[in-house]
Each structure stands twice: as C-alpha cells, then as structure tokens.
Amino acid sequence: MKLSSVVVTLLLTVGVSYYIYTPLPAAIEEPLKLMLLDALFRAMLQVGDLCQCLGLSHHIPWIRGTISGLETLGEMAGGQRGGVRVSDVDFDRVPVRVYEPPAAGGGEGGLRRAVMFYHGGGWALGATKMGSYDVLCRQMSDELNAVVVSVEYRLAPEVHFPVQYEDCLAAAKHFLEPGILGKLSVDPQRVAVSGDSAGGNLAAAVAQQISVDDSVSVKFSVQALIYPVLQGLDLNTPSHQQNHNIPILHRFIMARFWLLYLGVDTSLHPLLLSPSFLHHPSIPPSLRSHLNWTNLLPAKHIKHYKPVGMEMGSQEVMGQEGNLLPVLMDVRAAPLLAEQGVLGRTPRAYILTCEHDVLRDDGLMYTRRLQDAGVMVSSHHYDDGFHGALSFAHWPFFFDVGERMIRGYMDWLQENL
C-alpha cells in the first residue's frame, strides 16, 4: 500500500511538472514564476474549452469568473488602497471609472492633466475594477496628480467589432468635451490616451479618429501604448515566429482572440495563422506595404527570419478569408494600416514593446510608421519583457520587469504629459 502511494505521488509530481514546464529564453529573469503563471492561464483556457464543449457555458465567462475569484484573493491580501477618489459613472452611456487625485489643483490655474485608459484582455477579458488595472489607475492618478478615466467597454463574445471600438470612441468624445474637462478641472492641453495589449489597439485607433475629426475641438496630446496589438493580417512576423510558444500570449491564443473579437468561430484559428492572408489578391499593394516588416523592422529584430510563403487552401478556406479580410483591413481594428496622412496628425507617442512577445513587431512597426509620418515617438523596449508583464507587477507574482515597466511608463507620462 505504501509503495502504491509512492508511485501515485511520483506520477502526479512528474505529470504536474511536465504540465508546468515550458522552455524559456535565458533573458527571462524569473522563469519559474512565469511557468506557473502560464500553467494557470492554460488550465483556465482548457477548463473553459471543456465547459463549452459540454454545453455548460461559453469558455470566456468561465475564465472571467475564475479571474474574478483570484482578484478577490488579491484584494484580501493587498488590503485597502486609499487616497484617490473613485467614482463609477457613464460617459455617453458607456460605463467608466473616474479616479481623481487627492492633491488639490495641478498646473496653471489649478488644472490637472488627465489619462483616458483602455484595459487589455483580448477584447474579451479584463475590467476597470480588475485589481491590476485598478491599482495602476490609482497609482497614475496619485503620482501624476491626474484625472484618470478607465473605460468599461463591452466585451466579446457578448458583442463583436466594432462595438468595443465604438464604446471607447464615444467615451473619448464625451470626456474631451470642454464642459466635462472643465468640471473635472482638467487642462485640455494635457490629456493622454493609453492602453495595454487590446487596450493599446483601441487607444491607437481612437487617437487616429480623434485626430482627424474636426468636430472634436480638444485633441489628445499624447498616446501611450503598452505592447499593443495593431494588426491581424500577418501572424507570421519575426516576433510571432520567435515567440509562438512563449507565455503568456501564445501565437494560437492571439489568433483565437482576434476571431473572438471579429465574431468568427475560434476553431478557425489555423486559418488566421496561415500566410495566405497577406498574399490574398484583394489586399492592395499600398496597404501591404504598411506591414512590410522586411522594411519596417530593424535588422536586429528580423534576425534570420524570412517571410512565410503563400499556401493555397481549399475553396472553403479561401471563402472564409474573403469574409475576414474586409474587417482585418479596417483601420479601426488594425491601426497599423492607417495612411500616412492620418498617422501624421496623431499626437506624440510612447510605445512599450517586449522582446519575448508575439506582438513585439506590431509595436516596432508602428513606431517606424509614426516616425516616418513625422510623429515624435519614444520607443521603450524590454529585452527581458514578456506580454502582460506590467499587469503582473502586483500580487501574487510581483515580476520585477513589470515593476520596471510601470516605473518607465509613469516617468514618461510625468515628463511628457
């Protein structure tokens, strides 16, 4: 009996170790913590998929509920965070959480700077009240003496593109109204738009639209994008090839988030990973040049990677491509594809990228395209960074690289906003 218990324990230990272990680049300084985080996220996805297969629920609500439970534990461990006044209101029927700093007044005339923030989560996860985002927004409000508006845009699968974008744009237009800024004592010359991951996508798209909308008198003065996702046409860039199995945003997961956002069956993610998208005859050469990474990326990031050749699929696959392509070419979903004239009107930018992130090249290409359009860009690249690191600077992981990212982000806003 004792021997059988030992065998079972050994097998369980080996099995758990095998599930947790993921080969990681040497540059990642806290590999065990990242492996544990990745194993937790993969387990949530797999159990969520099982629930969906059994007809119990869609996998996304289940994942949200699990994350919410973990966040509750984090609040219990982290205690109360005071000092900043927080209120939940609506901006043009879009729920937002407004953070107002404890310090009275700000710059000239007692006016304060402001940040409109869009959370990440693949357009399907995340929330303004989520612990990591709530902590970040409180910290921004306190340290920068800024009014921070975190937008609770609607999520997939309940809604799909362009609803998330439209919610964010509506909230931005409402916030930028002179009367609203005046009520919150915000300096109209010092308003930023920012977001991480999918939130960075929304921030870039909204910044573009606001910059060309003559009906909006107040414009954003800066845009701060944290490892943004900026296009879904080419998921075979060097960073997608290099980091396809690097936590926590594996390449196939990014493809599934795109399909979820667009309202397409997520089981078709191999289609989105196919290189034939970029070579589809309906894509004009001028648009294709906007994501030609052989011209837009520095050689040190291209490394030995080559463009992946076209693979012709079945008529059914080609038909699916035809349905997806119009949305993937829409600049509201893919801000990287915007014309140079639009990019040139956007505000100066901060773009954070991570070496070990499938989205690295989206941010680097956008940096180059903005610079070519005459926009001042501060590019902050973390050689030991991975996707989502900034959100895991707090309990229970406390990643050092995430803490450094927050510090760099805050310092830039302090100096440039």
PDB file of C-alpha atoms in Angstrom, residues 3 67 91 98 154 167 171 223 312 376 393:
ATOM      1  CA  LEU A   3       4.585   1.518  -2.385  1.00  0.00           C
ATOM      2  CA  ILE A  67     -10.047  35.590 -12.763  1.00  0.00           C
ATOM      3  CA  PHE A  91     -19.854  58.813 -20.395  1.00  0.00           C
ATOM      4  CA  VAL A  98     -13.052  58.057 -12.775  1.00  0.00           C
ATOM      5  CA  ARG A 154     -18.344  45.958 -23.762  1.00  0.00           C
ATOM      6  CA  ASP A 167     -17.678  52.369 -26.947  1.00  0.00           C
ATOM      7  CA  ALA A 171     -16.340  57.730 -24.122  1.00  0.00           C
ATOM      8  CA  GLN A 223      -0.738  58.450 -26.814  1.00  0.00           C
ATOM      9  CA  MET A 312      -3.171  27.902 -51.196  1.00  0.00           C
ATOM     10  CA  MET A 376       7.767  62.066 -32.174  1.00  0.00           C
ATOM     11  CA  ALA A 393       3.849  43.571 -11.187  1.00  0.00           C
TER      12      ALA A 393
END
